[in-house]
């Protein structure tokens, strides 16, 4: 909008023209906001690069020290109860298992629900619908008993399976399939293509972006789980890194090994942060989609 | 909505849907049913047999001052988390929306905390506010304030609220930022021509237009504060001091796994189930409205 066409004597700065006096102030406020939000992460990073003594005699420094390699090596290869490398591997398996598992079972069931008419279809649909929002936190005791009954404590399947029982992904795929033009299925049917052919050759490639967006969200969801791994991994070598950090604190009055704990915190946040930052567009899309 | 064109056959679709049904059945419906069932019994002191008590567990719970206190704690906690995570997010989103250049860079920086697990966020905030070595606690001490969240209930609550809200600010920011970008510029310009200044435009035009996003975020953040904040509370306060930060989900865990009171824990699960059900209905009602936006 042109400034000259504005009949008001003093055009309000900012939003409309997106320039003017207010702008540098907006930048200043924004930078302050980012600094405040970022401070806890920065402090954790600093703590992971200094010797223990620098932390136990407060105030701790605000700039990184020279113990980066020592602390991270100590965390990764010896840790407190178990090497952090082991916990990272467990987290990776769990997060990948949840993301891949959930996508696989839900894309198949969405395909069945959208592209077939079969007895019980509506009933099954509602059955899945009910699981939509009930988090594992609510049914921990009985779910724990199921897992214990199957002998799945301290196992990857015990970590993964209960968390893939949710309908969000199914709904997403259902929504998407409903927008796929009918002509495609029609053509496939006329050509005598079997349903699975259609699914693999047409539907799956078309769903690529949705799958990727969902993957980002589910990976973070799986990686950041806390309560469930806390309950079912009593063996430290099966701990995931997010839940393992708390286990690194001494139970009594002893002083915690802060540099190693903070190095572990940084290591625990790197994979999800990389996923979010590098796939920002997909991530935002997945976020908006999965909450709809 | 239905597809006009479908494939024939019933065996294949049943096979396709089977994995999800089996997993939902074994790890969802069975445990949920079991929770309802267990909530009607109390185990004897040796755990050898179960005695049917009808709604006894519920009656006991609802008359239990600790459980009622936990309800109140949850209400206070989720209200605070929702406010503390939404207001700064809206403020930052409004700022970012004013900028043409650099908004993307700020957004990248602001997304970070979302990726940090609540439990890890708990450790980061614990580290800053630790009574012995925390840098913020130390500076508060310099100012003459004796910070001790281990003993002071309000300080404990404040700390878990801030630690829980921190990552959520990123989340809410993304939604508000996207919504602000969608506000029609013509409306804003018309108001500007009429001489409405920035904050007036914000409160009379922009904020009402954002209300669908705000309602949506309210529900989502309440759900978050109910369930996903377990990690924060477990790492920072462990529900203390004197149960001041024992929210409902934490109590299900504390009674079921630490206290081994299965009947009570199951009854609490059932009550939570109802709460979640209510929130889900709210969310869906709202989503339907959102379509018109």
Tab-separated table of C-alpha atoms in Angstrom, chain A:
chain	number	residue	atom	x	y	z
A	1	UNK	CA	0.000	0.000	0.000
A	2	UNK	CA	1.364	3.353	-0.983
A	3	UNK	CA	2.095	5.880	1.695
A	4	UNK	CA	0.653	8.767	-0.345
A	5	UNK	CA	-2.772	7.203	-0.523
A	6	UNK	CA	-3.046	7.287	3.251
A	7	UNK	CA	-5.206	10.224	4.259
A	8	UNK	CA	-4.301	9.997	7.952
A	9	UNK	CA	-1.589	12.467	8.919
A	10	UNK	CA	0.551	10.039	10.904
A	11	UNK	CA	0.583	6.577	9.352
A	12	UNK	CA	0.920	3.953	12.080
A	13	UNK	CA	4.382	2.488	11.920
A	14	UNK	CA	5.103	-1.188	11.668
A	15	UNK	CA	2.548	-3.767	10.727
A	16	UNK	CA	1.015	-2.108	7.696
A	17	UNK	CA	4.085	-0.681	5.990
A	18	UNK	CA	6.476	-3.042	7.708
A	19	UNK	CA	9.044	-0.320	8.186
A	20	UNK	CA	9.551	2.821	10.197
A	21	UNK	CA	10.737	3.712	13.652
A	22	UNK	CA	9.243	0.729	15.382
A	23	UNK	CA	11.163	-1.758	13.350
A	24	UNK	CA	14.559	-1.707	15.054
A	25	UNK	CA	12.781	-1.885	18.379
A	26	UNK	CA	10.909	-4.963	17.161
A	27	UNK	CA	14.218	-6.562	16.256
A	28	UNK	CA	15.620	-5.744	19.682
A	29	UNK	CA	12.624	-7.279	21.439
A	30	UNK	CA	12.779	-10.324	19.201
A	31	UNK	CA	16.469	-10.845	19.857
A	32	UNK	CA	15.861	-10.490	23.595
A	33	UNK	CA	13.083	-13.059	23.354
A	34	UNK	CA	15.282	-15.489	21.465
A	35	UNK	CA	18.104	-15.011	23.992
A	36	UNK	CA	15.835	-15.698	26.953
A	37	UNK	CA	14.329	-18.769	25.293
A	38	UNK	CA	17.757	-19.997	24.296
A	39	UNK	CA	19.537	-19.358	27.597
A	40	UNK	CA	18.831	-22.751	29.254
A	41	UNK	CA	20.302	-24.584	26.262
A	42	UNK	CA	23.354	-22.334	26.158
A	43	UNK	CA	23.955	-22.803	29.867
A	44	UNK	CA	23.704	-26.585	29.504
A	45	UNK	CA	26.233	-26.445	26.690
A	46	UNK	CA	28.636	-24.322	28.751
A	47	UNK	CA	28.269	-26.701	31.687
A	48	UNK	CA	29.146	-29.617	29.430
A	49	UNK	CA	32.495	-28.016	28.546
A	50	UNK	CA	33.840	-27.071	31.977
A	51	UNK	CA	35.317	-29.123	34.822
A	52	UNK	CA	33.090	-30.111	37.744
A	53	UNK	CA	34.801	-27.593	40.046
A	54	UNK	CA	33.693	-24.697	37.852
A	55	UNK	CA	30.094	-25.671	38.499
A	56	UNK	CA	30.228	-26.629	42.162
A	57	UNK	CA	31.670	-23.228	43.054
A	58	UNK	CA	28.925	-20.899	41.826
A	59	UNK	CA	28.460	-18.791	39.907
A	60	UNK	CA	29.453	-20.955	36.970
A	61	UNK	CA	31.053	-19.323	33.904
A	62	UNK	CA	28.875	-18.176	31.005
A	63	UNK	CA	31.399	-19.004	28.296
A	64	UNK	CA	32.476	-22.516	27.233
A	65	UNK	CA	35.527	-24.072	28.857
A	66	UNK	CA	38.173	-26.436	27.501
A	67	UNK	CA	36.819	-29.752	28.753
A	68	UNK	CA	34.497	-30.402	25.811
A	69	UNK	CA	36.236	-33.555	24.573
A	70	UNK	CA	36.924	-34.963	28.031
A	71	UNK	CA	33.329	-34.557	29.223
A	72	UNK	CA	31.670	-35.873	26.091
A	73	UNK	CA	34.056	-38.811	25.887
A	74	UNK	CA	33.355	-39.619	29.501
A	75	UNK	CA	29.597	-39.370	28.935
A	76	UNK	CA	29.522	-41.365	25.704
A	77	UNK	CA	31.807	-44.198	26.699
A	78	UNK	CA	31.407	-44.561	30.455
A	79	UNK	CA	28.430	-42.465	31.581
A	80	UNK	CA	27.227	-42.936	35.142
A	81	UNK	CA	25.323	-46.236	35.171
A	82	UNK	CA	25.733	-47.134	31.546
A	83	UNK	CA	27.530	-45.499	28.576
A	84	UNK	CA	25.405	-42.783	27.014
A	85	UNK	CA	26.186	-44.273	23.585
A	86	UNK	CA	24.136	-47.327	24.602
A	87	UNK	CA	21.232	-45.158	25.699
A	88	UNK	CA	21.388	-43.161	22.472
A	89	UNK	CA	21.207	-46.389	20.491
A	90	UNK	CA	18.167	-47.506	22.523
A	91	UNK	CA	16.477	-44.161	21.925
A	92	UNK	CA	17.194	-44.404	18.215
A	93	UNK	CA	15.707	-47.890	17.965
A	94	UNK	CA	12.675	-46.833	19.964
A	95	UNK	CA	12.041	-43.622	18.002
A	96	UNK	CA	12.544	-45.307	14.629
A	97	UNK	CA	10.402	-48.272	15.673
A	98	UNK	CA	7.560	-46.027	16.760
A	99	UNK	CA	7.742	-43.805	13.665
A	100	UNK	CA	8.035	-46.623	11.136
A	101	UNK	CA	5.634	-48.954	12.947
A	102	UNK	CA	2.931	-46.378	13.391
A	103	UNK	CA	3.156	-45.185	9.800
A	104	UNK	CA	3.110	-48.748	8.449
A	105	UNK	CA	0.094	-50.027	10.366
A	106	UNK	CA	-1.884	-46.844	9.912
A	107	UNK	CA	-1.329	-46.349	6.190
A	108	UNK	CA	-2.520	-49.933	5.621
A	109	UNK	CA	-5.620	-49.583	7.743
A	110	UNK	CA	-6.451	-46.195	6.218
A	111	UNK	CA	-6.188	-47.790	2.771
A	112	UNK	CA	-8.588	-50.534	3.854
A	113	UNK	CA	-11.067	-48.103	5.363
A	114	UNK	CA	-11.108	-45.692	2.434
A	115	UNK	CA	-10.857	-48.019	-0.557
A	116	UNK	CA	-12.946	-51.025	0.480
A	117	UNK	CA	-16.443	-51.829	1.668
A	118	UNK	CA	-16.317	-54.784	3.987
A	119	UNK	CA	-18.389	-56.098	6.874
A	120	UNK	CA	-17.584	-54.328	10.138
A	121	UNK	CA	-15.868	-51.437	8.413
A	122	UNK	CA	-17.716	-48.755	10.329
A	123	UNK	CA	-17.348	-50.600	13.584
A	124	UNK	CA	-13.595	-50.954	13.127
A	125	UNK	CA	-13.360	-47.346	12.122
A	126	UNK	CA	-14.953	-46.232	15.378
A	127	UNK	CA	-12.838	-48.667	17.338
A	128	UNK	CA	-9.724	-46.999	15.954
A	129	UNK	CA	-11.277	-43.596	16.406
A	130	UNK	CA	-11.636	-44.161	20.145
A	131	UNK	CA	-7.899	-44.688	20.562
A	132	UNK	CA	-7.324	-41.245	19.131
A	133	UNK	CA	-6.364	-39.244	22.140
A	134	UNK	CA	-5.885	-41.496	25.121
A	135	UNK	CA	-2.228	-41.248	26.070
A	136	UNK	CA	-0.329	-44.164	27.540
A	137	UNK	CA	0.069	-42.149	30.755
A	138	UNK	CA	-3.542	-42.841	31.628
A	139	UNK	CA	-3.412	-46.615	31.411
A	140	UNK	CA	0.093	-47.248	32.694
A	141	UNK	CA	-0.566	-49.917	35.310
A	142	UNK	CA	-2.623	-52.333	33.179
A	143	UNK	CA	-0.453	-51.773	30.113
A	144	UNK	CA	2.575	-52.509	32.242
A	145	UNK	CA	0.954	-55.757	33.375
A	146	UNK	CA	0.292	-56.754	29.747
A	147	UNK	CA	3.901	-56.125	28.817
A	148	UNK	CA	5.144	-57.978	31.882
A	149	UNK	CA	2.817	-60.882	31.036
A	150	UNK	CA	4.337	-61.147	27.567
A	151	UNK	CA	7.830	-61.071	29.073
A	152	UNK	CA	8.522	-57.856	27.181
A	153	UNK	CA	10.034	-55.853	30.048
A	154	UNK	CA	13.475	-54.540	29.099
A	155	UNK	CA	12.909	-55.183	25.419
A	156	UNK	CA	12.574	-53.031	22.335
A	157	UNK	CA	9.183	-54.480	21.477
A	158	UNK	CA	7.968	-53.556	24.954
A	159	UNK	CA	9.208	-50.021	24.430
A	160	UNK	CA	7.665	-49.654	20.994
A	161	UNK	CA	4.423	-51.613	20.677
A	162	UNK	CA	2.192	-49.917	23.282
A	163	UNK	CA	3.073	-46.521	21.847
A	164	UNK	CA	2.055	-47.301	18.281
A	165	UNK	CA	-1.522	-48.035	19.315
A	166	UNK	CA	-2.971	-44.675	18.401
A	167	UNK	CA	-5.139	-43.434	15.609
A	168	UNK	CA	-3.729	-40.017	14.745
A	169	UNK	CA	-1.726	-41.304	11.803
A	170	UNK	CA	-4.628	-43.403	10.526
A	171	UNK	CA	-6.792	-40.316	10.427
A	172	UNK	CA	-4.207	-38.294	8.639
A	173	UNK	CA	-3.848	-40.872	5.904
A	174	UNK	CA	-7.595	-41.285	5.682
A	175	UNK	CA	-8.012	-37.539	5.198
A	176	UNK	CA	-5.352	-37.565	2.523
A	177	UNK	CA	-6.697	-40.590	0.647
A	178	UNK	CA	-10.119	-38.980	0.510
A	179	UNK	CA	-8.617	-36.099	-1.465
A	180	UNK	CA	-6.994	-38.400	-4.031
A	181	UNK	CA	-9.022	-38.159	-7.290
A	182	UNK	CA	-11.341	-41.092	-7.872
A	183	UNK	CA	-10.200	-41.288	-11.484
A	184	UNK	CA	-6.903	-42.809	-10.387
A	185	UNK	CA	-8.534	-45.769	-8.697
A	186	UNK	CA	-11.001	-45.993	-11.546
A	187	UNK	CA	-8.218	-46.181	-14.119
A	188	UNK	CA	-6.345	-48.728	-12.054
A	189	UNK	CA	-9.450	-50.865	-11.828
A	190	UNK	CA	-10.167	-50.625	-15.548
A	191	UNK	CA	-6.592	-51.666	-16.251
A	192	UNK	CA	-7.229	-54.690	-14.106
A	193	UNK	CA	-4.684	-53.630	-11.493
A	194	UNK	CA	-5.092	-55.405	-8.198
A	195	UNK	CA	-5.679	-53.258	-5.105
A	196	UNK	CA	-2.175	-53.766	-3.728
A	197	UNK	CA	-0.664	-52.779	-7.089
A	198	UNK	CA	-2.646	-49.548	-6.947
A	199	UNK	CA	-1.520	-49.012	-3.374
A	200	UNK	CA	2.167	-49.573	-4.079
A	201	UNK	CA	2.418	-47.897	-7.491
A	202	UNK	CA	0.091	-44.932	-7.051
A	203	UNK	CA	-1.026	-44.264	-3.495
A	204	UNK	CA	2.317	-44.780	-1.767
A	205	UNK	CA	4.303	-42.439	-4.051
A	206	UNK	CA	1.572	-39.825	-3.734
A	207	UNK	CA	1.759	-40.011	0.075
A	208	UNK	CA	5.491	-39.336	0.224
A	209	UNK	CA	5.227	-35.840	1.698
A	210	UNK	CA	2.625	-36.890	4.232
A	211	UNK	CA	4.732	-39.829	5.286
A	212	UNK	CA	7.795	-37.635	5.686
A	213	UNK	CA	5.926	-35.002	7.691
A	214	UNK	CA	4.450	-37.637	9.943
A	215	UNK	CA	7.810	-39.284	10.355
A	216	UNK	CA	9.316	-36.087	11.725
A	217	UNK	CA	6.553	-35.687	14.303
A	218	UNK	CA	6.555	-39.336	15.350
A	219	UNK	CA	10.327	-39.546	15.600
A	220	UNK	CA	10.357	-36.667	18.070
A	221	UNK	CA	7.402	-38.129	19.925
A	222	UNK	CA	9.184	-41.462	20.266
A	223	UNK	CA	12.578	-40.009	21.133
A	224	UNK	CA	11.142	-37.782	23.854
A	225	UNK	CA	9.132	-40.471	25.670
A	226	UNK	CA	9.795	-40.545	29.384
A	227	UNK	CA	7.248	-42.319	31.564
A	228	UNK	CA	6.952	-45.509	29.554
A	229	UNK	CA	10.687	-46.296	29.308
A	230	UNK	CA	10.988	-45.348	32.977
A	231	UNK	CA	8.506	-48.079	33.882
A	232	UNK	CA	9.591	-50.945	31.716
A	233	UNK	CA	13.363	-50.628	31.479
A	234	UNK	CA	14.707	-51.654	34.859
A	235	UNK	CA	17.941	-52.841	33.265
A	236	UNK	CA	20.184	-49.765	32.778
A	237	UNK	CA	21.487	-51.118	29.471
A	238	UNK	CA	17.956	-50.774	28.069
A	239	UNK	CA	17.455	-47.189	29.293
A	240	UNK	CA	16.697	-44.548	26.712
A	241	UNK	CA	18.708	-41.363	26.939
A	242	UNK	CA	15.803	-39.052	27.821
A	243	UNK	CA	14.814	-41.143	30.828
A	244	UNK	CA	18.390	-42.141	31.641
A	245	UNK	CA	19.484	-38.602	32.534
A	246	UNK	CA	17.444	-38.592	35.721
A	247	UNK	CA	19.009	-41.923	36.677
A	248	UNK	CA	22.438	-40.283	36.556
A	249	UNK	CA	21.668	-38.160	39.612
A	250	UNK	CA	22.967	-39.689	42.847
A	251	UNK	CA	20.207	-40.728	45.219
A	252	UNK	CA	21.769	-39.473	48.428
A	253	UNK	CA	23.419	-36.210	49.303
A	254	UNK	CA	26.325	-36.726	46.905
A	255	UNK	CA	27.027	-34.074	44.341
A	256	UNK	CA	25.878	-34.923	40.845
A	257	UNK	CA	28.427	-35.248	38.061
A	258	UNK	CA	27.106	-32.113	36.358
A	259	UNK	CA	29.435	-31.871	33.338
A	260	UNK	CA	28.589	-35.440	32.307
A	261	UNK	CA	24.884	-34.969	33.024
A	262	UNK	CA	24.756	-31.763	30.999
A	263	UNK	CA	26.750	-33.345	28.152
A	264	UNK	CA	24.159	-36.134	28.154
A	265	UNK	CA	21.335	-33.568	28.064
A	266	UNK	CA	22.923	-31.935	25.032
A	267	UNK	CA	23.408	-35.321	23.353
A	268	UNK	CA	19.792	-36.213	24.125
A	269	UNK	CA	18.469	-33.105	22.393
A	270	UNK	CA	20.705	-33.148	19.319
A	271	UNK	CA	18.846	-35.773	17.222
A	272	UNK	CA	15.356	-34.244	17.589
A	273	UNK	CA	16.747	-30.736	17.138
A	274	UNK	CA	18.523	-31.775	13.925
A	275	UNK	CA	15.343	-33.408	12.658
A	276	UNK	CA	13.260	-30.326	13.451
A	277	UNK	CA	15.668	-27.755	12.076
A	278	UNK	CA	16.659	-29.607	8.920
A	279	UNK	CA	13.106	-30.551	8.053
A	280	UNK	CA	11.476	-27.367	9.289
A	281	UNK	CA	8.911	-27.084	6.514
A	282	UNK	CA	7.878	-30.720	6.784
A	283	UNK	CA	7.847	-30.458	10.539
A	284	UNK	CA	5.497	-27.481	10.590
A	285	UNK	CA	3.271	-29.168	8.074
A	286	UNK	CA	3.211	-32.375	10.077
A	287	UNK	CA	2.473	-30.445	13.241
A	288	UNK	CA	-0.442	-28.588	11.750
A	289	UNK	CA	-1.782	-31.728	10.051
A	290	UNK	CA	-1.539	-34.024	13.024
A	291	UNK	CA	-3.340	-31.604	15.320
A	292	UNK	CA	-6.205	-31.009	12.940
